[in-house]
Every structure is written in structure tokens, then in C-alpha cells.
Short mmCIF file of C-alpha atoms in Angstrom, two decimals:
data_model
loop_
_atom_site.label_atom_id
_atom_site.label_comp_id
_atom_site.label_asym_id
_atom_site.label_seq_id
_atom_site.Cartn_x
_atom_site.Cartn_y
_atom_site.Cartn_z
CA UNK A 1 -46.79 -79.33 -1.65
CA UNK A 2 -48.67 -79.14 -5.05
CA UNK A 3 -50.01 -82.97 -6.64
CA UNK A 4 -47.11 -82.61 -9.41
CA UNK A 5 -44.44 -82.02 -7.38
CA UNK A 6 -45.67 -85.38 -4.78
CA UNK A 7 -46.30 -87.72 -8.02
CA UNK A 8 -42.79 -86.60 -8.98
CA UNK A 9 -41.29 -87.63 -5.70
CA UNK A 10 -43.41 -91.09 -5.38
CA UNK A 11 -42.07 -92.02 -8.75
CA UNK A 12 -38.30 -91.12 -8.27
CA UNK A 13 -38.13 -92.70 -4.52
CA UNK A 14 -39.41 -95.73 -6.18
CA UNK A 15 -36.38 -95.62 -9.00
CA UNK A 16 -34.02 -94.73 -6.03
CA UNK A 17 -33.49 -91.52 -7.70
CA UNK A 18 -34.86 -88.71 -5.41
CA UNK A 19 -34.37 -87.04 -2.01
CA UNK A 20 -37.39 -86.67 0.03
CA UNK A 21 -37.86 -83.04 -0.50
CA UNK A 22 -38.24 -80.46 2.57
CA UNK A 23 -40.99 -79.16 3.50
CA UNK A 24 -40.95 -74.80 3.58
CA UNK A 25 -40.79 -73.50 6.81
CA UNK A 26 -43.43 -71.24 8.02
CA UNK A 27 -41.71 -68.40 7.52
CA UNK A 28 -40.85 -69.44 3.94
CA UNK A 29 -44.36 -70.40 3.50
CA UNK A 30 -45.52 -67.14 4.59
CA UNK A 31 -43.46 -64.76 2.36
CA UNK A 32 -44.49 -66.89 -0.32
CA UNK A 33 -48.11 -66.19 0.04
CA UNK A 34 -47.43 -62.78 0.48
CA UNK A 35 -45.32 -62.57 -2.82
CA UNK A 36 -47.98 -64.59 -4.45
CA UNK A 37 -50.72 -62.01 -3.12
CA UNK A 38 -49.06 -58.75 -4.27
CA UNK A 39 -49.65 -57.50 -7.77
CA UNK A 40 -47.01 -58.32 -10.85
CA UNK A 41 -44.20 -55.55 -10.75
CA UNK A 42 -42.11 -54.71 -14.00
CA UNK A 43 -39.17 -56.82 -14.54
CA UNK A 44 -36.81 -54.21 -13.38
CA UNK A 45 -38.96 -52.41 -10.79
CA UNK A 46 -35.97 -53.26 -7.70
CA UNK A 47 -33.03 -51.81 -9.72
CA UNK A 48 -35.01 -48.38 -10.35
CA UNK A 49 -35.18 -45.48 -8.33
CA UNK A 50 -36.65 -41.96 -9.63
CA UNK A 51 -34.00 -39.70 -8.78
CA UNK A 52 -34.92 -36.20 -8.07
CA UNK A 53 -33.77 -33.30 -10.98
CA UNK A 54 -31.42 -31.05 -8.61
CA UNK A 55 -31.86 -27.39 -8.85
CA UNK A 56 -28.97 -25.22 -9.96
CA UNK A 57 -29.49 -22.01 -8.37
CA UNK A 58 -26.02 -21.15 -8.27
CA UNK A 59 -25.29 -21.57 -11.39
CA UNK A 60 -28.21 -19.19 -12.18
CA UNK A 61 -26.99 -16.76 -9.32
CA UNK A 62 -23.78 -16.52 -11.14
CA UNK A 63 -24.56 -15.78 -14.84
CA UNK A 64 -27.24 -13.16 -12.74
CA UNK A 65 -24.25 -11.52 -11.30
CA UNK A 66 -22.24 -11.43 -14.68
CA UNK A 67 -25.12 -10.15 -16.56
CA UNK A 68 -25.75 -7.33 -13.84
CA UNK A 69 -21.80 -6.46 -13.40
CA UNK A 70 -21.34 -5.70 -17.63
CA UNK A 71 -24.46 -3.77 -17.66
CA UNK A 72 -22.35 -1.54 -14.41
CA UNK A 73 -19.21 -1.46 -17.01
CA UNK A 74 -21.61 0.08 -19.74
CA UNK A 75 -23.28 2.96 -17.18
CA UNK A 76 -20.09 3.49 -15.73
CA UNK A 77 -16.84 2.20 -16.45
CA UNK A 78 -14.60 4.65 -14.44
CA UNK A 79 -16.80 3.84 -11.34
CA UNK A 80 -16.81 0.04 -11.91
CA UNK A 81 -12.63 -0.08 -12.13
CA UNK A 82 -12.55 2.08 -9.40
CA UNK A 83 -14.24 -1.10 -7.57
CA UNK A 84 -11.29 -3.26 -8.44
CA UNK A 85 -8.41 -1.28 -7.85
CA UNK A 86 -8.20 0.33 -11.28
CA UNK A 87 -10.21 3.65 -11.57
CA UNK A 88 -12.29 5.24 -8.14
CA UNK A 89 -10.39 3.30 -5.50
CA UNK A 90 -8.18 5.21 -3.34
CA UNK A 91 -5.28 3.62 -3.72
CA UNK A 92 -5.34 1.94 -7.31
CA UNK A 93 -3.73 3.48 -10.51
CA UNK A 94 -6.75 5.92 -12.36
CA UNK A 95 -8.31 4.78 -15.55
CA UNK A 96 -7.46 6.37 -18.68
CA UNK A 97 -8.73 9.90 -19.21
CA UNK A 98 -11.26 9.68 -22.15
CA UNK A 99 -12.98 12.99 -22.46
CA UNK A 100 -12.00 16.08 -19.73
CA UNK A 101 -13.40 15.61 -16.12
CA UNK A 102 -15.83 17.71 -14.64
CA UNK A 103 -14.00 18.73 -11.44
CA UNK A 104 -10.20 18.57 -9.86
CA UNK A 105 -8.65 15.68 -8.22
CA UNK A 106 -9.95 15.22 -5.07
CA UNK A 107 -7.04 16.72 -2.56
CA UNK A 108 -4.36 14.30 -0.79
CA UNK A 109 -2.32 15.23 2.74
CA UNK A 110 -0.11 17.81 2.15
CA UNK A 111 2.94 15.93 1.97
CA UNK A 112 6.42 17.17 -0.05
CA UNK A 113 7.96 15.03 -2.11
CA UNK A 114 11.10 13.49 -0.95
CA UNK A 115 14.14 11.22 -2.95
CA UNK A 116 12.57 8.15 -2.00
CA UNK A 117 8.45 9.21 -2.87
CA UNK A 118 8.74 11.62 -5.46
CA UNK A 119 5.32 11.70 -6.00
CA UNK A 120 3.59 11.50 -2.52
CA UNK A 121 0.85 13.61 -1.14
CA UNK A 122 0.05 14.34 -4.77
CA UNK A 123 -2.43 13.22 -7.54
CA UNK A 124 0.30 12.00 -9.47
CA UNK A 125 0.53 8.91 -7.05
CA UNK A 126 -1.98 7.51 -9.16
CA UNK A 127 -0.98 8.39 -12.52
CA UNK A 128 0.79 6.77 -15.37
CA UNK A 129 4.17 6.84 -16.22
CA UNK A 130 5.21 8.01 -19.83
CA UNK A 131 3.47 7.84 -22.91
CA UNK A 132 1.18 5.30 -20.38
CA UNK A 133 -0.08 8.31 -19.38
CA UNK A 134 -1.79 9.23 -23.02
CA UNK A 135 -4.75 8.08 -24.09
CA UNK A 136 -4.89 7.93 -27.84
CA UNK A 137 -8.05 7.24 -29.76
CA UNK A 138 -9.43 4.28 -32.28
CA UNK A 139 -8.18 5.17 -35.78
CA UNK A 140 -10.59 5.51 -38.26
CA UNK A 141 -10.56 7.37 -41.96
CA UNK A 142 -10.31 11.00 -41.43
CA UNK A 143 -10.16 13.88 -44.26
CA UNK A 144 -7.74 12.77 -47.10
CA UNK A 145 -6.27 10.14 -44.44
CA UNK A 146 -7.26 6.46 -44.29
CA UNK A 147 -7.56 4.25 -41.07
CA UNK A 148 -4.42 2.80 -41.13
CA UNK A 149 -2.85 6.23 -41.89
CA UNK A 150 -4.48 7.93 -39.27
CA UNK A 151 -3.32 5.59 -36.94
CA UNK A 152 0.52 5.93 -37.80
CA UNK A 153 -0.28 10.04 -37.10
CA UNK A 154 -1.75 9.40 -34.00
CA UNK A 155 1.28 6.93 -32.91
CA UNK A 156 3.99 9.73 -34.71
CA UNK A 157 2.41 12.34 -32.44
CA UNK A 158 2.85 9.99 -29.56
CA UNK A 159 6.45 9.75 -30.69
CA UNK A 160 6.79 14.02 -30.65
CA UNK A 161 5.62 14.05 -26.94
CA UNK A 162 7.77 11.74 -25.98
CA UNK A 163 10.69 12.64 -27.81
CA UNK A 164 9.87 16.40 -26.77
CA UNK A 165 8.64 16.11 -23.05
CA UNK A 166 10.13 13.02 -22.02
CA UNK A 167 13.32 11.36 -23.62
CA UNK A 168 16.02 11.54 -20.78
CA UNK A 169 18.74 13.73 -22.93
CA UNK A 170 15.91 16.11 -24.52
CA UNK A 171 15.44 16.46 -20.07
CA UNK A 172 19.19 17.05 -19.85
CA UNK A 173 19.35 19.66 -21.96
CA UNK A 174 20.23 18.03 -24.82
CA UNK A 175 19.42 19.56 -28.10
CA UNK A 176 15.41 17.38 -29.00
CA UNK A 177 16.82 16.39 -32.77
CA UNK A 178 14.19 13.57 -32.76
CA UNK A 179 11.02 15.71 -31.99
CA UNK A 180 12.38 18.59 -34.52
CA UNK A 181 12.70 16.08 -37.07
CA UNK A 182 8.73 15.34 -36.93
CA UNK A 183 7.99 18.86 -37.72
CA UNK A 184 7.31 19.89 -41.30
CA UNK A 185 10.77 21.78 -42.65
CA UNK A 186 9.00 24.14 -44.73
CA UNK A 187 6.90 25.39 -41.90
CA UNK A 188 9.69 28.53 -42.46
CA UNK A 189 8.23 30.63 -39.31
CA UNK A 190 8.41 27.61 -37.04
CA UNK A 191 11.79 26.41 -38.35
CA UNK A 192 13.28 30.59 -37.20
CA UNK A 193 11.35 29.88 -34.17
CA UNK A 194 12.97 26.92 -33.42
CA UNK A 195 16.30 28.40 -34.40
CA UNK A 196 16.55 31.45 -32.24
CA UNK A 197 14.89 29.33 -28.97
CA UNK A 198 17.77 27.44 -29.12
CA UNK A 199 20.46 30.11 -30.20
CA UNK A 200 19.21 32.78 -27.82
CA UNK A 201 16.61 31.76 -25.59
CA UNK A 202 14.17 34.05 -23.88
CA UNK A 203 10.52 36.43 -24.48
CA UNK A 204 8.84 35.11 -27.15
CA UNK A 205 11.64 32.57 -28.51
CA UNK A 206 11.33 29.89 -25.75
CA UNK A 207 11.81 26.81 -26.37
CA UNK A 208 9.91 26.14 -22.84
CA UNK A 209 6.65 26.10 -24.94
CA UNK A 210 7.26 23.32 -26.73
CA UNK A 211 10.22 21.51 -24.94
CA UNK A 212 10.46 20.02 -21.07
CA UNK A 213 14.42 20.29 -20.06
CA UNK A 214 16.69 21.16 -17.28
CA UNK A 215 19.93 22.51 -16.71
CA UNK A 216 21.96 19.25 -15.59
CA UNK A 217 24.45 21.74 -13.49
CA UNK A 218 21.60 23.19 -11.38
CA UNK A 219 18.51 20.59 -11.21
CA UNK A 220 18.99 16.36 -12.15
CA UNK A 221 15.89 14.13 -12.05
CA UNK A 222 14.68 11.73 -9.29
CA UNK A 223 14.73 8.83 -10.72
CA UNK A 224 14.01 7.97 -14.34
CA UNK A 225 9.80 7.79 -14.29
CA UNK A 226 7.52 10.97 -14.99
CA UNK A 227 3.91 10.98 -14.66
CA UNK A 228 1.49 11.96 -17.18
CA UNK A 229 -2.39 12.40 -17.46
CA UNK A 230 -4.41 13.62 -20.63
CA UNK A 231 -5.69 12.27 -23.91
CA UNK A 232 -5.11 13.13 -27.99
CA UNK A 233 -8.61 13.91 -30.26
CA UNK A 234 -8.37 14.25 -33.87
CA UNK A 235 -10.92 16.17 -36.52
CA UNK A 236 -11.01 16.83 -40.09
CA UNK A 237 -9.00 20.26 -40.69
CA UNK A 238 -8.47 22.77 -43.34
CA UNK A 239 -7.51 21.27 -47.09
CA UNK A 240 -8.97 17.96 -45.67
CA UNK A 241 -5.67 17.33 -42.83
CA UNK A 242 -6.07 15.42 -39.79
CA UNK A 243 -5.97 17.64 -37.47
CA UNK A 244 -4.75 16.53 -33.96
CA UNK A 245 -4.96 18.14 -30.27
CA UNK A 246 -2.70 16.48 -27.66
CA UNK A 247 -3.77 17.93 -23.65
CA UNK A 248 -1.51 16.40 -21.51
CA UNK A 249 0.05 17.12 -17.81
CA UNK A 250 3.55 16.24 -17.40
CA UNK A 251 4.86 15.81 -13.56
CA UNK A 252 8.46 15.81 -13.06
CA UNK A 253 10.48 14.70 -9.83
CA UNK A 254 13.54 17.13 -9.71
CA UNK A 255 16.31 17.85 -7.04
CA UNK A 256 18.99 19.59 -6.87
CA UNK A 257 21.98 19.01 -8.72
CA UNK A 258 24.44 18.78 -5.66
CA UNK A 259 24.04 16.31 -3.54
CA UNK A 260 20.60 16.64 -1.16
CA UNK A 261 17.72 15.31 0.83
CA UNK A 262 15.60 17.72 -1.23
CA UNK A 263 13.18 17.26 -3.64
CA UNK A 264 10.44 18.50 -5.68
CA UNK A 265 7.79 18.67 -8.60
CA UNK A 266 7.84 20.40 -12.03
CA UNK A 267 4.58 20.72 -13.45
CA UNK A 268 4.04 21.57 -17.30
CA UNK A 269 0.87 21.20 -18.69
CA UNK A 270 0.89 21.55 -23.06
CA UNK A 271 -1.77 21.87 -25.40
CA UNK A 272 -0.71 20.93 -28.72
CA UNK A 273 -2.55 21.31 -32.33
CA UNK A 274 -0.71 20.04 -34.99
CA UNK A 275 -1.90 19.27 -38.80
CA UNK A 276 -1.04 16.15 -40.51
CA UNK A 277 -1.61 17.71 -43.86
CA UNK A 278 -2.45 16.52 -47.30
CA UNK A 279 1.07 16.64 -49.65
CA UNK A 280 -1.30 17.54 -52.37
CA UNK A 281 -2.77 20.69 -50.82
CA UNK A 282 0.26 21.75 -48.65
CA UNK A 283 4.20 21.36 -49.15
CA UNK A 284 5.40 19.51 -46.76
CA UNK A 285 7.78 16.22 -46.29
CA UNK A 286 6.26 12.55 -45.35
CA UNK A 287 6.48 11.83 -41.75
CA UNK A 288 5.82 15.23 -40.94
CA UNK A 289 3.19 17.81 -39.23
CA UNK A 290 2.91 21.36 -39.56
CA UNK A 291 2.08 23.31 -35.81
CA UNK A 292 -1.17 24.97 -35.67
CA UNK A 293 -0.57 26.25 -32.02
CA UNK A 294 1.40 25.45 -28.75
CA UNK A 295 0.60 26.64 -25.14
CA UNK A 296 2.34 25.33 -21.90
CA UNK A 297 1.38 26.29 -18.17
CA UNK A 298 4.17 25.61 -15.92
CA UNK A 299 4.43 25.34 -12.04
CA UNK A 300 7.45 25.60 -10.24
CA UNK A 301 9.49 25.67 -13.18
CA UNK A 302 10.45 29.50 -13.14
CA UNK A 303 8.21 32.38 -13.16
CA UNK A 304 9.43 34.74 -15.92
CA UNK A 305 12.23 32.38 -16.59
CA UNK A 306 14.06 33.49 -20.20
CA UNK A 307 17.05 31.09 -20.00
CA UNK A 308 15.28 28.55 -21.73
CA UNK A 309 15.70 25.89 -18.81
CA UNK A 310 13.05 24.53 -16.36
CA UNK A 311 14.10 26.33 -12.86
CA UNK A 312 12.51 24.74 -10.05
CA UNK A 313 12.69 26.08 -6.39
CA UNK A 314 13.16 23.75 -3.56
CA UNK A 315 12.48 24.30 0.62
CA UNK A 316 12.62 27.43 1.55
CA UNK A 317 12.48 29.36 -1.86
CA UNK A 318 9.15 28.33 -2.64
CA UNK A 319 6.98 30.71 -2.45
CA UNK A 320 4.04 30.83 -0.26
CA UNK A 321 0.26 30.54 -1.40
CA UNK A 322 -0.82 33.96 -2.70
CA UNK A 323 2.52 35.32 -1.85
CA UNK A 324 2.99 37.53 -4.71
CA UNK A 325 -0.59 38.47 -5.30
CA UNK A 326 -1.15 36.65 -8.55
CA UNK A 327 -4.06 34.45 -8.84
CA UNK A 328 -4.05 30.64 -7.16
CA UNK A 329 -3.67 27.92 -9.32
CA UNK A 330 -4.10 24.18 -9.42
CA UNK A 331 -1.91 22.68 -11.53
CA UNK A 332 -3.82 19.30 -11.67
CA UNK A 333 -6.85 20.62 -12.78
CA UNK A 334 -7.87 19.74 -15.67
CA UNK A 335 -11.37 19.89 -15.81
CA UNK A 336 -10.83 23.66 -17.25
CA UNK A 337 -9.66 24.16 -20.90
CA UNK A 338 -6.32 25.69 -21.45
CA UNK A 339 -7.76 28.26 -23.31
CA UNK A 340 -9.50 29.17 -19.76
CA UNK A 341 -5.56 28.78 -18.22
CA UNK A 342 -3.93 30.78 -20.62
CA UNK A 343 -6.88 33.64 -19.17
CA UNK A 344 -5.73 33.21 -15.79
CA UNK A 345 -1.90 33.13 -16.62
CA UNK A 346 -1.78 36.29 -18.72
CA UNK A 347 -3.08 37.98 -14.82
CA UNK A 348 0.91 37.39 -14.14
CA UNK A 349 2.66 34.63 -12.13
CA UNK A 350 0.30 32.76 -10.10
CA UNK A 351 1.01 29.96 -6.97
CA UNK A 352 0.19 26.73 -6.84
CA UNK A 353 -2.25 26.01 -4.48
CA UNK A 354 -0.93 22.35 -4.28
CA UNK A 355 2.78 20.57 -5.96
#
């Protein structure tokens, strides 16, 4: 016990003040000489312990992964959907057609349509339906048109193929009021065309060139969805018009109008050039286009066929592959231009190598 602390005690036992104090045990007395031996430590040395900076490598994996999958979307966007359902993959709807492919659809089992899969065993499977179908460019000033004029032509033509190719009573027969009213009225040789296709159908005044419809009495649709592939492009034309070309395929699910298990496909692929022209370098009406040429490839809607009606054939009056001697054709091809088509059509009626 140190001197100071034994004087204190001698003088407060003799005032009756003090308890004799204890004396440390030995293990007291030994951690204090071993506390007293070590060197000084920071005030706060027991409450701190250096934790160790934790390495986020997945973090870094991730933003790796991102960084590598939108570089694979730049390269090669159809192939990158196709990964995810929406482009390549074998099941998954296509992506939109931007430019024209380089090759056919790859084939599918040869399976006929029926009532209940209209579009099975064909490329259409994985089509869009409608106008879906389309692809329409980014609108952007063109000849005496400005952006937000070009793109009310490009959504007007939209409206002609549908109301042309794919509104239900235009299908039925019905007289297409809605697409005829989109085409310019002092176009005066397209306005007798359009007169004497519907008056007295047949050679050169068909209104199958421009117009998709059926004969309700002898073929009805299956179903109310038709699949469509192709894309519009647009260009500067004469006297400063947008000019636009719409390629599109149009797949239609028919049957026959009485009652049946049978079914089948209409194919009608159109090319369409139309002018959206300048009012002060041509006469023409707002809202309007004038046609700068039309061309339609058909399968299984009527070889020769001058009663102005899409005539399909069903089971056993199709005719076989090569059957007449005209040339083979695939009518979802459309990696070759239509100019190219029209070659092989003017040969005579082909077959389809695949409906």
C-alpha cells in the first residue's frame, strides 16, 4: 500500500472515521503491475476496431454485364431479341422488319391450317397482326414537307392499307369508300380505273391490285386477325413530294362459306408508291395522294381470276407443286424485290411451294 494512502488510514482510524482498507489480492495485484507495465493506449483504443473495406465484385460484375449486353443491341439487335423471345427465338413473335432480309424464312413442318390454328406450320405464326405488322419510319422534313407533316403522310398511308387490305367490310366485299377517299380526285386516269374495277371487274380493271376482298357467299374469314410483315420508306420525289413505298405481305385465314372443318391461307403481297404532292406544283385536294404505281402477287387467291374477288381453293382443289408447269414460288419471301416477282409472275401462274 503506498505511504499516502497508510497516513490516510492512521489518521481516520484515530477520528473513528475509516475502515481498515483491504489489502489486493494477488491476482489483483498482479494485473495491476501488468497494466502499470504496458505502454499508454489512446483513450478510446477498446471501443475501436479497423473494419475491413468489403469488395463489391458483384456489383462490378453487373454493370460489366449491362455494358457488354447494349454494346450486343448495337451489333445486332434482331439477334439480341431473338435471345429474349422477341426476334431469332423459335417460338417468339419476329422483330420489326427494318430494311429487306437477305434470305426466306427458314421453313416450318408442313402443317395446313385448320379453324382452330389458322396460321400453323407457317411463317405467319410469328408475325404481327394488322397495321402491327408495318413498320413505319422516324419522320423527319422531306421535300416541300415538314417533320410533323411527313409524319401525318406516313400515318394517312397507314390508314390506306388498312382501310384497303384490312377493314372487315372492305374483306366482305364491301365497296373500300374510306381508302378511295385518300386518293387524290383529280388523278382522272386512276379515278376511271377505279370506276370500271368496280362496275365491271376483270383484265386490266381489277380492283385485286389495289384491294384485298372476298365474296361473303363463297369464302368468310377465320376469325377476325390477319398477319402482316413489311415496312414503308419515303424519299424526296418529283416537284419536291414525299414520295412513299409501302412493301407489305398480307396473310389471310379463309374457309369456306358453308359450314366446314376446312381452312386455308390467302396470300397477297402489294407494293405501293404513292406521292404526297406539293398543292403548289400539282392539283390535288388536302389529305390526299396521287398513285405512282401498284403491283400485287397473290397465292391461292385465283389464278387468272377476273371477277374481282379473292378465290381461294381448299383440300383437294389445290393444286400440286409444279402441277401446271409454271415456275415455284414462295410467297413469304421477301428477301427479293417485287420488281424481281413481277419477272417471275409474267412466266404465267406459278405454285406455291409452301401456304
Amino acid at each position: 500500500m503506498p505511504d499516502e494512502e497508510w497516513e490516510r488510514f492512521l489518521r481516520e482510524s484515530v477520528a473513528g472515521t475509516a475502515d481498515a482498507p483491504e489489502e489486493p489480492s494477488a491476482r489483483a495485484r498482479e494485473v495491476a503491475r501488468r497494466l502499470s507495465e504496458e505502454p499508454a493506449r489512446p483513450e478510446a483504443w477498446r471501443g475501436y476496431s479497423p473494419a475491413r473495406p468489403k469488395r463489391r465484385t458483384g456489383w462490378y460484375a453487373v454493370g460489366l454485364l449491362v455494358v457488354l449486353a447494349l454494346l450486343a443491341v448495337a451489333v445486332a439487335p434482331d439477334r439480341v431479341t431473338g435471345w429474349f423471345g422477341g426476334g431469332g427465338g423459335a417460338g417468339g413473335p419476329l422483330a420489326a422488319e427494318s430494311e429487306r432480309p437477305d434470305q426466306p424464312p427458314p421453313g416450318s413442318a408442313a402443317r395446313r391450317a385448320t379453324p382452330d390454328e389458322p396460321f400453323r406450320g407457317s411463317p405467319a405464326e410469328r408475325w404481327a397482326s394488322g397495321t402491327a405488322g408495318i413498320s413505319v419510319p422516324t419522320a423527319r422534313a422531306t421535300g416541300w414537307m415538314s417533320t410533323a407533316q411527313v409524319k401525318g403522310a406516313l400515318e394517312r398511308t397507314q390508314d390506306f392499307l388498312y382501310a384497303s387490305n384490312l377493314e372487315p367490310g372492305a374483306l366482305r366485299g364491301e365497296h373500300p369508300d374510306k381508302a378511295i377517299a385518300l386518293i387524290n380526285p383529280h388523278q382522272r386516269d386512276v379515278q376511271d380505273f377505279l370506276a370500271a374495277a368496280f362496275r365491271t371487274p376483270g383484265g386490266k380493271n381489277d380492283p385485286l391490285l389495289l384491294f384485298s376482298r372476298f365474296d361473303p357467299s363463297i369464302t368468310r374469314p377465320v376469325g377476325d386477325v390477319v398477319r402482316t410483315r413489311g415496312r414503308m420508306t419515303y424519299r424526296e420525289g418529283e416537284r419536291g413530294a414525299l414520295q412513299v413505298t409501302a412493301d407489305v405481305t398480307f396473310v389471310y385465314p379463309v374457309a369456306p362459306a358453308a359450314d366446314s372443318d376446312e381452312a386455308g391461307r390467302t396470300i397477297v403481297r402489294r407494293e405501293l408508291v404513292l406521292n404526297w404532292d406539293d398543292p403548289a406544283e400539282v392539283v390535288t385536294e388536302p389529305g390526299t395522294f396521287s398513285l405512282v404505281s401498284y403491283t400485287a402477287d397473290t397465292t391461292n387467291g385465283g389464278c387468272e381470276n377476273v371477277s374481282g374477288y379473292l378465290t381461294p381453293s381448299f383440300g383437294a382443289g389445290r393444286p400440286d407443286a409444279g402441277a401446271d408447269g409454271g415456275p415455284e414460288v414462295d410467297p413469304y419471301d421477301r428477301s427479293t424485290s417485287m420488281a424481281d416477282r413481277m419477272k417471275t409472275a409474267d412466266e404465267g401462274c406459278g405454285t406455291a411451294t409452301r401456304s
